[in-house]
Short mmCIF file of C-alpha atoms in Angstrom, two decimals:
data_model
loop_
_atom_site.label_atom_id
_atom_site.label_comp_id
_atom_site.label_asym_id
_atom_site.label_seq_id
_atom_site.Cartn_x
_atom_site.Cartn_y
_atom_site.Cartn_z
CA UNK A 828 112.72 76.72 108.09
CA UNK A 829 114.18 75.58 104.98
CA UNK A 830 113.40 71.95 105.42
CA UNK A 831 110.06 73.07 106.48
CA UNK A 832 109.70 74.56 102.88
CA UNK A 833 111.04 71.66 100.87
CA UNK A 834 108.79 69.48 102.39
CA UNK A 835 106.10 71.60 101.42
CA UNK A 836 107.27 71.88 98.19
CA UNK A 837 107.46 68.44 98.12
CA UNK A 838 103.97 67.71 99.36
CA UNK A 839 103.11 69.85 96.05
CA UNK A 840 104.61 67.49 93.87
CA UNK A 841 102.59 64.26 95.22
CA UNK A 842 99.06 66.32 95.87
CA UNK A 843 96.89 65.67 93.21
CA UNK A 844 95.03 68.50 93.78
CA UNK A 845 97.76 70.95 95.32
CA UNK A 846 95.66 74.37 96.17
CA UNK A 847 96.17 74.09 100.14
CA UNK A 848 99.76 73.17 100.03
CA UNK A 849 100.39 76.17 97.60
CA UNK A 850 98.47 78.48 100.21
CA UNK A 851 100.41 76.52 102.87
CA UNK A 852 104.11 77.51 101.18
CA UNK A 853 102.83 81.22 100.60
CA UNK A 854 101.52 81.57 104.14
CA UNK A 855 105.10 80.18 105.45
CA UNK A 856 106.77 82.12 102.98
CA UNK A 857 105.56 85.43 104.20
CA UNK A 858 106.13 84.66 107.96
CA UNK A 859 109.81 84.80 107.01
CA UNK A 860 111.46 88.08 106.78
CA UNK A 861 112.82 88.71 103.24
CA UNK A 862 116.65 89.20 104.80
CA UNK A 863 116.76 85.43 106.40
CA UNK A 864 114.74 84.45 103.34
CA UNK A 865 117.49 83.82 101.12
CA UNK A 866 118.82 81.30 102.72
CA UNK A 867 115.35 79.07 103.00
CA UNK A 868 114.91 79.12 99.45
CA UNK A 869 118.25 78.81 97.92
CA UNK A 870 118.79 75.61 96.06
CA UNK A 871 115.26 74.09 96.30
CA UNK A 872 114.09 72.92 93.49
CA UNK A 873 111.18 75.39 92.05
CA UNK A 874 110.22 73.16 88.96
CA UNK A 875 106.92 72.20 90.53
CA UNK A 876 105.99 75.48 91.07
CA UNK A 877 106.94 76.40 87.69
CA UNK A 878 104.89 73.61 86.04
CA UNK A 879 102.17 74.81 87.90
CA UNK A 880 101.90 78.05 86.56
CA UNK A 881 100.20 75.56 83.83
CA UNK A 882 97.66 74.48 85.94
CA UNK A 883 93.69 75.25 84.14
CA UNK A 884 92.84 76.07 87.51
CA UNK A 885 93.50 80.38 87.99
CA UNK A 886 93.31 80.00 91.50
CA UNK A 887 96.67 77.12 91.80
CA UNK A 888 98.35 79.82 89.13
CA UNK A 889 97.54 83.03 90.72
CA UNK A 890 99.27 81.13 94.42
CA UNK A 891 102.22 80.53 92.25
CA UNK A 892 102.59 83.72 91.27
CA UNK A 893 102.33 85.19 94.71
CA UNK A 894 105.12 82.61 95.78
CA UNK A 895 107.50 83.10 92.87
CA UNK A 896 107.09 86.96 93.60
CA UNK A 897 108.04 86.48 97.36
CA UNK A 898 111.15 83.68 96.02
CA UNK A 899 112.60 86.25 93.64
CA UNK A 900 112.50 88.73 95.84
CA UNK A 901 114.92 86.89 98.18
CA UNK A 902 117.45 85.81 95.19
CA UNK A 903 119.59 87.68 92.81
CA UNK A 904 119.33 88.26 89.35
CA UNK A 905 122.20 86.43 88.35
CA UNK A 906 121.17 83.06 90.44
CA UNK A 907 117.97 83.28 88.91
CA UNK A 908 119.77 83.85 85.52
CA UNK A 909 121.66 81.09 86.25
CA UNK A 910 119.28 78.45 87.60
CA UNK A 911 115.57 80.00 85.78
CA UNK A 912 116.30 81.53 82.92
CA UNK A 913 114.05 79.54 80.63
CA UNK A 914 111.17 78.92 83.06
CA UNK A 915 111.46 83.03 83.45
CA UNK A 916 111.50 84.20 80.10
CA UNK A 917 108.53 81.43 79.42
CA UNK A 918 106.73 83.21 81.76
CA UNK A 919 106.67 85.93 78.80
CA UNK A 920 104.75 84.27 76.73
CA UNK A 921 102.41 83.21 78.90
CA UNK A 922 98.71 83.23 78.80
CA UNK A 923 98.22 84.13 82.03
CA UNK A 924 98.79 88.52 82.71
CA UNK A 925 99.76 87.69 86.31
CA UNK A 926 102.70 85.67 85.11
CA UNK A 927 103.45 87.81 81.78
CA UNK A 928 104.08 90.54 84.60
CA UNK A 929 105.87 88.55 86.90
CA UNK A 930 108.42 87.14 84.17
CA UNK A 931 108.11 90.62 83.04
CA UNK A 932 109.47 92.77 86.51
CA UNK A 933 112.35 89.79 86.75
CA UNK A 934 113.75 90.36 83.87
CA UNK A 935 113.81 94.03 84.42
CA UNK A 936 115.37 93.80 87.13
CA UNK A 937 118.09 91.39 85.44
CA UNK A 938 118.76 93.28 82.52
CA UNK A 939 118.80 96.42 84.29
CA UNK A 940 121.68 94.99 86.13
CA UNK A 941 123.51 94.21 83.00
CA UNK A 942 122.92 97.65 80.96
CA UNK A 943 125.38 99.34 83.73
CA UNK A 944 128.64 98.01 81.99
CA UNK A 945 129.54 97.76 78.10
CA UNK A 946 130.00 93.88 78.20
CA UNK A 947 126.68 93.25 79.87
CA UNK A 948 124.66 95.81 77.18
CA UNK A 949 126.83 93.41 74.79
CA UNK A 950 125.66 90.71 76.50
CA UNK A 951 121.98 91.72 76.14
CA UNK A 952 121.32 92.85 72.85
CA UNK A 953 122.75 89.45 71.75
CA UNK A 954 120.37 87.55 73.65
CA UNK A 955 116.85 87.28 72.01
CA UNK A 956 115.09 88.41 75.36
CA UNK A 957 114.56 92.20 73.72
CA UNK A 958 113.58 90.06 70.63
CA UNK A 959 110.59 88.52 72.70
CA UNK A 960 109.75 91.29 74.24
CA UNK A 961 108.99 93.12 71.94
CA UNK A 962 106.89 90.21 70.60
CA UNK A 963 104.29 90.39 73.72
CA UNK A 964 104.26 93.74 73.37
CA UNK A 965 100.90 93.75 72.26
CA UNK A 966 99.84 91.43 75.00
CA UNK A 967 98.29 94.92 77.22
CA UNK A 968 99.23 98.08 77.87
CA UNK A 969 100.34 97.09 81.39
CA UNK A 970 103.09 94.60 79.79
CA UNK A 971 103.88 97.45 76.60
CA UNK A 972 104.59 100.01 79.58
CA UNK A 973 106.88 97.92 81.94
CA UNK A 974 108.93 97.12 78.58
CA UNK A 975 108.90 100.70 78.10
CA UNK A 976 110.22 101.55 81.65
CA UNK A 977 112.87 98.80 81.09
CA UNK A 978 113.96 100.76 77.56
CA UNK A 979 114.09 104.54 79.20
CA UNK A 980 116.49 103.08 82.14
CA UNK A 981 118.87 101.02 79.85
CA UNK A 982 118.88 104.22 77.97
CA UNK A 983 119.52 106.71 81.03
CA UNK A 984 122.19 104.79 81.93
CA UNK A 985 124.73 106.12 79.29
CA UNK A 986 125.15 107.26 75.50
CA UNK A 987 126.09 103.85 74.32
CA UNK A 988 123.06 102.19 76.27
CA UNK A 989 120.55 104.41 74.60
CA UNK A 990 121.97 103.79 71.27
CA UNK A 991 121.36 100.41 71.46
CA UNK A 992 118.07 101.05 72.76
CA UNK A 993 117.63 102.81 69.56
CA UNK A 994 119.25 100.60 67.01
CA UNK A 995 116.15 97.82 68.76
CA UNK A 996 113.40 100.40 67.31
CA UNK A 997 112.10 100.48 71.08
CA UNK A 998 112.96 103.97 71.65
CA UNK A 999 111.18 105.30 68.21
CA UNK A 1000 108.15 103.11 69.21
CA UNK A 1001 107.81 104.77 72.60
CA UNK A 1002 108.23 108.30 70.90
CA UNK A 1003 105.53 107.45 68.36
CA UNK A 1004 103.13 106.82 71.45
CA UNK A 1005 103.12 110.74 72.05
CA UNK A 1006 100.68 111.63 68.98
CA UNK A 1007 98.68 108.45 69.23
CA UNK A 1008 95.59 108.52 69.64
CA UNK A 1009 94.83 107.14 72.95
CA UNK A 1010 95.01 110.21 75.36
CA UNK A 1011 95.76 107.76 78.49
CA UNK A 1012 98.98 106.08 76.57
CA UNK A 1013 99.69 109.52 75.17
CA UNK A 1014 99.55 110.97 79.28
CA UNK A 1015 101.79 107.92 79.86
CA UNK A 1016 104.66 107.97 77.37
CA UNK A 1017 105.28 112.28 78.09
CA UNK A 1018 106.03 110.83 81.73
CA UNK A 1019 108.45 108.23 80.31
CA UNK A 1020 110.49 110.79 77.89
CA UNK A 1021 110.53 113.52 80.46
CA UNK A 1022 112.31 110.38 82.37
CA UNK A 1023 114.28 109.95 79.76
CA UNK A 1024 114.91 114.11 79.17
CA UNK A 1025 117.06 113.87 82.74
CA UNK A 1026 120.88 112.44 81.55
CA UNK A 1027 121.99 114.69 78.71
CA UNK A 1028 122.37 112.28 76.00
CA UNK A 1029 118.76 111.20 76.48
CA UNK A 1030 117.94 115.40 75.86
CA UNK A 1031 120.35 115.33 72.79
CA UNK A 1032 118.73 112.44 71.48
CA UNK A 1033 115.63 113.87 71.76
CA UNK A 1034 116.36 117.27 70.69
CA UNK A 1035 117.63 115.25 67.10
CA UNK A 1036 114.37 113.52 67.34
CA UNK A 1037 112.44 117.29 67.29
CA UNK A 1038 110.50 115.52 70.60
CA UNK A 1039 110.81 119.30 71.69
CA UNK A 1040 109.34 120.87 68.88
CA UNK A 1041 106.63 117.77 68.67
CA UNK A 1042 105.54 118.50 72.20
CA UNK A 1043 105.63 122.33 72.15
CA UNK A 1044 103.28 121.80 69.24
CA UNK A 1045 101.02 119.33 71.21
CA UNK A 1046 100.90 121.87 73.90
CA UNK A 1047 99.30 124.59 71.10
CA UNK A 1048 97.28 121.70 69.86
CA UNK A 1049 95.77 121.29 73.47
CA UNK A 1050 93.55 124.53 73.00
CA UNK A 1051 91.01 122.79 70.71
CA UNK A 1052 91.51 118.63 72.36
CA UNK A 1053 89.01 118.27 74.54
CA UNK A 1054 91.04 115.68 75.95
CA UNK A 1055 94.16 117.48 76.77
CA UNK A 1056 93.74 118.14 80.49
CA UNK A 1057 94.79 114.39 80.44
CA UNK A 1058 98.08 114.54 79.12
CA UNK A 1059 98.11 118.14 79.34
CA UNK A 1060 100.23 118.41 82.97
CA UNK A 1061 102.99 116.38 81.76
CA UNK A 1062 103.27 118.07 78.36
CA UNK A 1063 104.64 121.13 80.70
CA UNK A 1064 106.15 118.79 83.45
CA UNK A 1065 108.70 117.50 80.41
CA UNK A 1066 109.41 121.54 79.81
CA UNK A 1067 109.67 122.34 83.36
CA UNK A 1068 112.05 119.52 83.84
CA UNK A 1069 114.05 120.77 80.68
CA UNK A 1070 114.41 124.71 81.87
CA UNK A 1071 116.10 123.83 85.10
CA UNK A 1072 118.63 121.20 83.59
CA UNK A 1073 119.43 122.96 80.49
CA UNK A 1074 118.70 126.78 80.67
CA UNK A 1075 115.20 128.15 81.23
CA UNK A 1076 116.07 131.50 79.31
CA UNK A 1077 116.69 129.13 76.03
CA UNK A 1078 113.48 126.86 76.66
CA UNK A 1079 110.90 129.74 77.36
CA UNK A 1080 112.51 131.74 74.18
CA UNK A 1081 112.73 128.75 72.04
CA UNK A 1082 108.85 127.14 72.91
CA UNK A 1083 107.13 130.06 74.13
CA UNK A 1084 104.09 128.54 73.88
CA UNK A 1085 105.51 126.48 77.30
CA UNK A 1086 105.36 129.60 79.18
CA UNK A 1087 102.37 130.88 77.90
CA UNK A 1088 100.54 127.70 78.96
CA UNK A 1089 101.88 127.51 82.33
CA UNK A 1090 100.43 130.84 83.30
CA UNK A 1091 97.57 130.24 81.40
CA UNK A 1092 97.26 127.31 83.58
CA UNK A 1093 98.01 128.99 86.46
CA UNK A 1094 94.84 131.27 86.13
CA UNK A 1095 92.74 128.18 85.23
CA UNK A 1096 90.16 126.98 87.59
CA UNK A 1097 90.92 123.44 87.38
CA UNK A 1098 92.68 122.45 90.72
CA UNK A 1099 95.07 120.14 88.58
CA UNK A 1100 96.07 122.72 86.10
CA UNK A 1101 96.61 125.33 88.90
CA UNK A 1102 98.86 123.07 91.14
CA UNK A 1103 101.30 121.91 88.03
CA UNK A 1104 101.79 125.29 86.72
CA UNK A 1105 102.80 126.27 90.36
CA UNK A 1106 105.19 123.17 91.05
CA UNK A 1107 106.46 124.39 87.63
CA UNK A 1108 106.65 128.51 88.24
CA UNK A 1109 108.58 127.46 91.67
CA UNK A 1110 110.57 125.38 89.42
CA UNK A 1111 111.25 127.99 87.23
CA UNK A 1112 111.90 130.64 89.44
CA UNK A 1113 114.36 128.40 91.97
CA UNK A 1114 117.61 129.74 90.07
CA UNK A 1115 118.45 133.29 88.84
CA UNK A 1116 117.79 132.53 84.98
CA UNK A 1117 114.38 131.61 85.86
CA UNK A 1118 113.68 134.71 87.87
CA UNK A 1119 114.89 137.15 85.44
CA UNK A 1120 112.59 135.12 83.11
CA UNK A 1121 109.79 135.55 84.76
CA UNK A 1122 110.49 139.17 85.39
CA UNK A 1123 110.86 139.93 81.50
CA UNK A 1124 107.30 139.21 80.95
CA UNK A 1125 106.17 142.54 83.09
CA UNK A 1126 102.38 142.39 83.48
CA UNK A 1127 101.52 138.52 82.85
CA UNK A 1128 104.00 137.66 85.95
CA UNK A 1129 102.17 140.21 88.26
CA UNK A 1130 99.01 138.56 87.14
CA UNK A 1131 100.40 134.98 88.28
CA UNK A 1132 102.32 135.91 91.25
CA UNK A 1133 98.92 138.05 92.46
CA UNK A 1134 96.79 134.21 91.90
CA UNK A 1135 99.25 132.76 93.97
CA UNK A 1136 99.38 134.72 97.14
CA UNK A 1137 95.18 134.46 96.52
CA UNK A 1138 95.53 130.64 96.70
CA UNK A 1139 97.86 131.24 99.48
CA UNK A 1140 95.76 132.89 101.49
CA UNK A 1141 92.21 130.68 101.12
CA UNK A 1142 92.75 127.93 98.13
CA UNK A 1143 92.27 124.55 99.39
CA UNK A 1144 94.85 123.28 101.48
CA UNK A 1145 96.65 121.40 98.84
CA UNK A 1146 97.23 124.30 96.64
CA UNK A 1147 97.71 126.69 99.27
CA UNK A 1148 100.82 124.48 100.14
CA UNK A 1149 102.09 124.18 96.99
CA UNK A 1150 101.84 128.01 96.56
CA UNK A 1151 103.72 128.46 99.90
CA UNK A 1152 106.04 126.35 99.00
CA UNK A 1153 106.28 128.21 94.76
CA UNK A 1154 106.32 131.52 96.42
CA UNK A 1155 109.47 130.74 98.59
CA UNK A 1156 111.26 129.24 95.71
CA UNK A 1157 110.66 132.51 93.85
CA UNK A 1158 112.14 134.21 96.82
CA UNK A 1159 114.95 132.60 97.91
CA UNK A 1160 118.56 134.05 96.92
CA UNK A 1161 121.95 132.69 98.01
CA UNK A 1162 124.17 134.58 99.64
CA UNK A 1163 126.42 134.97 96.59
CA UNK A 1164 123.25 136.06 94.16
CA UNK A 1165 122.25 138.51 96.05
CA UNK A 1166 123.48 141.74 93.49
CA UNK A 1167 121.35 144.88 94.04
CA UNK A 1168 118.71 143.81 90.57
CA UNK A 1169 118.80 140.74 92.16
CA UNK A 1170 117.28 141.75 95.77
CA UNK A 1171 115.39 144.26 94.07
CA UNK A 1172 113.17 141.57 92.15
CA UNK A 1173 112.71 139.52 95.34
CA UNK A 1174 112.14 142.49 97.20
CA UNK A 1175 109.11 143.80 94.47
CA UNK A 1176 107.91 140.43 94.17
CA UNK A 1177 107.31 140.48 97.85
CA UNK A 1178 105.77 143.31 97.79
CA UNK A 1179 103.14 142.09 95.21
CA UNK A 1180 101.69 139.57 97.44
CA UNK A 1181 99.33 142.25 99.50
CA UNK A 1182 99.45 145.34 100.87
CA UNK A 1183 100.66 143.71 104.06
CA UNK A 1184 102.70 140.89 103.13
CA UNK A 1185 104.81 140.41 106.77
CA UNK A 1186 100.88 140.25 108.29
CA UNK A 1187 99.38 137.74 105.41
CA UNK A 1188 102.19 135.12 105.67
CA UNK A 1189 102.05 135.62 109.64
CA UNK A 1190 98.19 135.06 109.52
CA UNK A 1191 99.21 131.88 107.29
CA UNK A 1192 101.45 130.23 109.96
CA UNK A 1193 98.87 130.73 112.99
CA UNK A 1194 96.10 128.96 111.12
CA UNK A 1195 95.85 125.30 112.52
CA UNK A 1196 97.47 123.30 109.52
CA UNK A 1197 101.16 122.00 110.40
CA UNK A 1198 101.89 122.07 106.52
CA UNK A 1199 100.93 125.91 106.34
CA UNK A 1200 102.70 126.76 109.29
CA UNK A 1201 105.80 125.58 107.74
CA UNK A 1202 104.89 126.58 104.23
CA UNK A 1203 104.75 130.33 105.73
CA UNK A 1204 107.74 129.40 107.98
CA UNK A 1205 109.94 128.36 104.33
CA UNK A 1206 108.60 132.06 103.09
CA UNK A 1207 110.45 133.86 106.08
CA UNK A 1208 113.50 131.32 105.51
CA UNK A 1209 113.96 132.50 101.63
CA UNK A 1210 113.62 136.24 102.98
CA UNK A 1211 115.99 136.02 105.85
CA UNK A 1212 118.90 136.15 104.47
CA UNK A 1213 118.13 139.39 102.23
CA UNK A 1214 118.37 142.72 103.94
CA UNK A 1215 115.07 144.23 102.87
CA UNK A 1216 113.47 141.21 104.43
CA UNK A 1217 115.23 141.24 107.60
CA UNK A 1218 114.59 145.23 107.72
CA UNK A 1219 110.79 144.15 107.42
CA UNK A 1220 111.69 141.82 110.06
CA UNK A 1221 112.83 144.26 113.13
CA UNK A 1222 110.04 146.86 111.89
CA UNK A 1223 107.27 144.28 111.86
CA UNK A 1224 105.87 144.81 115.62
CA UNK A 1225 106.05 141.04 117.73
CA UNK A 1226 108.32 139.66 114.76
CA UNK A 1227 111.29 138.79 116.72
CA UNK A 1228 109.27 137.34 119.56
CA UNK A 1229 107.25 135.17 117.05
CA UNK A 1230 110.29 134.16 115.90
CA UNK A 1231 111.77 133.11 119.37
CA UNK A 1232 108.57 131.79 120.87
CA UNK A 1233 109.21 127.62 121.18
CA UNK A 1234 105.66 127.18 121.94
CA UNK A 1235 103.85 127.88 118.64
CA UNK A 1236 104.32 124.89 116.10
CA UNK A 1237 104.61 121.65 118.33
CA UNK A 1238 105.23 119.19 115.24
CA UNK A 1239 109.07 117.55 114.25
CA UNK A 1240 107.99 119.51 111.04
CA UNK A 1241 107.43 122.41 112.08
CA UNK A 1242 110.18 123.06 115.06
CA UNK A 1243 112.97 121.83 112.17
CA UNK A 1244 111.20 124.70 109.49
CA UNK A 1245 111.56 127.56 112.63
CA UNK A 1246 114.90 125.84 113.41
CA UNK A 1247 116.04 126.46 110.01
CA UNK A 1248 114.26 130.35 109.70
CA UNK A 1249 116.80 131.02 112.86
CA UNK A 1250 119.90 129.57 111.33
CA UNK A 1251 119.07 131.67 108.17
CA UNK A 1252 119.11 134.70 110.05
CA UNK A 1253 122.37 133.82 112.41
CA UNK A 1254 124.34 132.79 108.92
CA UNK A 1255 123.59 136.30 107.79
CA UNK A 1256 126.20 138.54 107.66
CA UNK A 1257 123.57 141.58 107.61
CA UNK A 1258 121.70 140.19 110.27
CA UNK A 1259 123.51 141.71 113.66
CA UNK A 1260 123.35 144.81 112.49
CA UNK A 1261 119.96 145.21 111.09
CA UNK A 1262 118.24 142.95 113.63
CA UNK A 1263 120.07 144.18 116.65
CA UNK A 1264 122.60 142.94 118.67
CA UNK A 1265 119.99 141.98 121.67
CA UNK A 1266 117.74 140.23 119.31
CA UNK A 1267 120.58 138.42 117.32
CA UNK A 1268 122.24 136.90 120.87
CA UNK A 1269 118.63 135.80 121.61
CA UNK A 1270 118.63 134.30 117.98
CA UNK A 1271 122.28 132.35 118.75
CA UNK A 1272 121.29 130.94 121.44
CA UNK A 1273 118.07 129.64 120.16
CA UNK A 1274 120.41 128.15 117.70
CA UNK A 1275 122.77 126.70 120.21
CA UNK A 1276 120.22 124.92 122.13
CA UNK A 1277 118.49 123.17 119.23
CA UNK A 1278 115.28 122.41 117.35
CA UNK A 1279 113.87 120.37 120.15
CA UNK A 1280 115.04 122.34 123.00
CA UNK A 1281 112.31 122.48 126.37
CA UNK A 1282 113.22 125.16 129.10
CA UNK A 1283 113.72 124.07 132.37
CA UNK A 1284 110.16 124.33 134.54
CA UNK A 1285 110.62 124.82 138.02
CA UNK A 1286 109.19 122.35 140.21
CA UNK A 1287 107.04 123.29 143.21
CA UNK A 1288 106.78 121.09 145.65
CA UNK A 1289 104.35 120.43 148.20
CA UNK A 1290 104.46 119.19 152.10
CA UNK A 1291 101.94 117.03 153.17
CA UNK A 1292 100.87 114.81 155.75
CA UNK A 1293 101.15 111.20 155.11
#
């Protein structure tokens, strides 16, 4: 196969008019799979295909494109560093978007390589590749965003990675996008500093910026934009993100107007609004901090929590996932947090859902939706290890048998989410005795056999004449 490609590549070189031997070397190229790949394309010569890229005809540039994307795909960065280095980083400065973006995503990949060790980041902020990238910057937003992708992962990486990052002025350029004035670009850069917000020095760093103070003021600011359902989400996304890393006691005291917006948004009609503010209140409420959080503000909490087991029950299917899904994080409680306040929040939260809770979430699971089944399924799960939910349990008439019964829920999904509601019950060390030591056997062996378990049917057979 590789002589195959150099003579194509050489038929390239002597066409005059080369478009059917470029689709010729892209058609071959993708017939070979990328892991034997490597070896057909290693040490032939590229130059014509580089040259190419030259060509005043888009439709010879945009085939070299799609071959250099399937070449470099197959090589490393440091071969193509070694052997393409100019060609690549001329590929910056090209005309051509296609080929800005494919120089762009190679030397991404490259650098990204080199940020992971001190002598590589040495390596790269004494090369002038930041230095030109910065220079087609303005080229289009596409190329400005993959160059700011490239800056929040060399700065993830570690404290002396970001400050070089910021000593470039990349980092302060990206931050500046947050108040500009294109809501789109705005929408885009919260995503790329909540990215950043995840390693600890990138939350320092930002913290000295006042990026938290900045966005906790965009977020009152969003009241009279309107605009802001745009960049809106992510503005709470970035504070979501923050509470569960850091502490979400110190977040929702220190930028209230976070957790004012999120159950704002939870009450909001808009579909979007409703389903961040839930990923976010699950978020919140996933650790104890959160809960007790959550339970501090009385009234407002009651309000949200009351939305949710609505959307629950008859939201769209989306949202009534996602609400599943935030009502069992609420829920759950390890083993080792459950104190008596503790299981008494879980166990009045509960209890807030409807009149009838045990029925609504058992309603929930018959409906024919695999991702509500085990959605209501996950509920069960974050109660079964609590007393007061496995006393609801053994008093809720056909519970156990529901349980036990292999034949509701056919999916992989949904046999591994009653698989797991079972093994949260057996691990309990409340459950023999509140459940029963009949029921509890029946649950043990139900674990024993497995998620996929089939009972043996007995065949009848039947005599017959031949």
């Amino acid at each position: 196969m590789a002589a195959s490609i150099e003579s194509l590549l050489e038929e390239i070189s002597g066409a005059e008019d080369p478009t059917e031997e470029l689709q010729s070397l892209k058609t071959a190229l993708l017939s070979i799979p990328l892991s034997a790949l490597t070896d057909s394309v290693r040490g032939q010569r590229l130059d014509v295909i580089f040259s190419l890229l030259h060509s005043n005809q888009r439709e010879q540039v945009q085939l070299c494109v799609d071959i250099l994307e399937r070449i470099l795909m197959a090589l490393s960065p440091e071969y193509l560093a070694q052997n393409y280095r100019v060609e690549l980083q001329g590929g910056l400065t090209h005309p051509n978007e296609s080929v800005k973006i494919l120089a762009l995503t190679q030397a991404i990949q490259s650098l990204s390589k080199l940020s992971h060790s001190k002598p590589g980041l040495d390596k790269l902020f004494q090369s002038d590749l930041l230095t030109v990238m910065k220079e087609v910057m303005a080229t289009s937003d596409i190329v400005r965003y993959r160059i700011y992708e490239l800056v929040v992962e060399i700065s993830s990486v570690s404290p002396i990675s970001l400050g070089y990052c910021a000593n470039s002025s990349l980092i302060s350029q990206l931050l500046s996008e947050l108040t500009g004035d294109d809501v789109l670009i705005r929408a885009t850069a919260t995503e790329m500093v909540t990215t950043l917000a995840h390693s600890q020095h990138g939350r320092q760093y930002l913290a000295q910026q006042g990026i938290m103070d900045k966005i906790s003021n965009m977020i009152r600011g969003a009241e009279t934009d309107p605009f802001s359902s745009l960049y809106l989400p992510g503005l709470v996304k970035f504070f979501g993100n923050l509470a569960i890393m850091d502490s979400p006691q110190q977040v929702c005291e220190t930028y209230p107007a976070f957790q004012n917006k999120v159950f704002e948004m939870a009450l909001d009609p808009d579909p979007v609004m409703i389903g961040v503010a839930l990923d976010t209140l699950g978020l919140l409420g996933s650790n104890v901090e959160g809960k007790q959080v959550l339970q501090k503000t009385g009234e407002n909490f009651k309000a949200v929590l009351l939305r949710m087991s609505q959307l629950a029950s008859s939201g769209a299917t989306e949202l009534r996932v996602r609400s599943l899904d935030a009502i069992s994080q609420l829920l759950t409680l390890q083993p080792e947090q459950q104190t008596e306040d503790l299981l008494a929040l879980t166990e009045s939260w509960f209890h807030l859902l409807s009149n009838q809770p045990m029925d609504m979430i058992r309603t929930i699971s018959t409906q024919p939706f695999p991702e509500l089944h085990c959605g209501a399924l996950g509920i069960f799960t974050a109660i079964a290890t609590q007393p007061w939910g496995q006393k609801l349990m053994i008093n809720n008439p056909g519970f156990m048998e529901f349980i036990l019964d292999r034949s509701t829920g056919q999916t992989k999904e949904a046999k591994d989410a009653k698989y797991e509601l079972v093994g949260s019950l057996v691990c309990s060390s409340t459950a023999a005795e509140i459940l029963g030591s009949q029921h509890y056997l029946r649950l043990k062996t139900y674990l024993r056999e497995g998620p996929y378990y089939v009972s043996a049917v007995a065949s009848v057979s039947t005599e017959g004449a031949d």
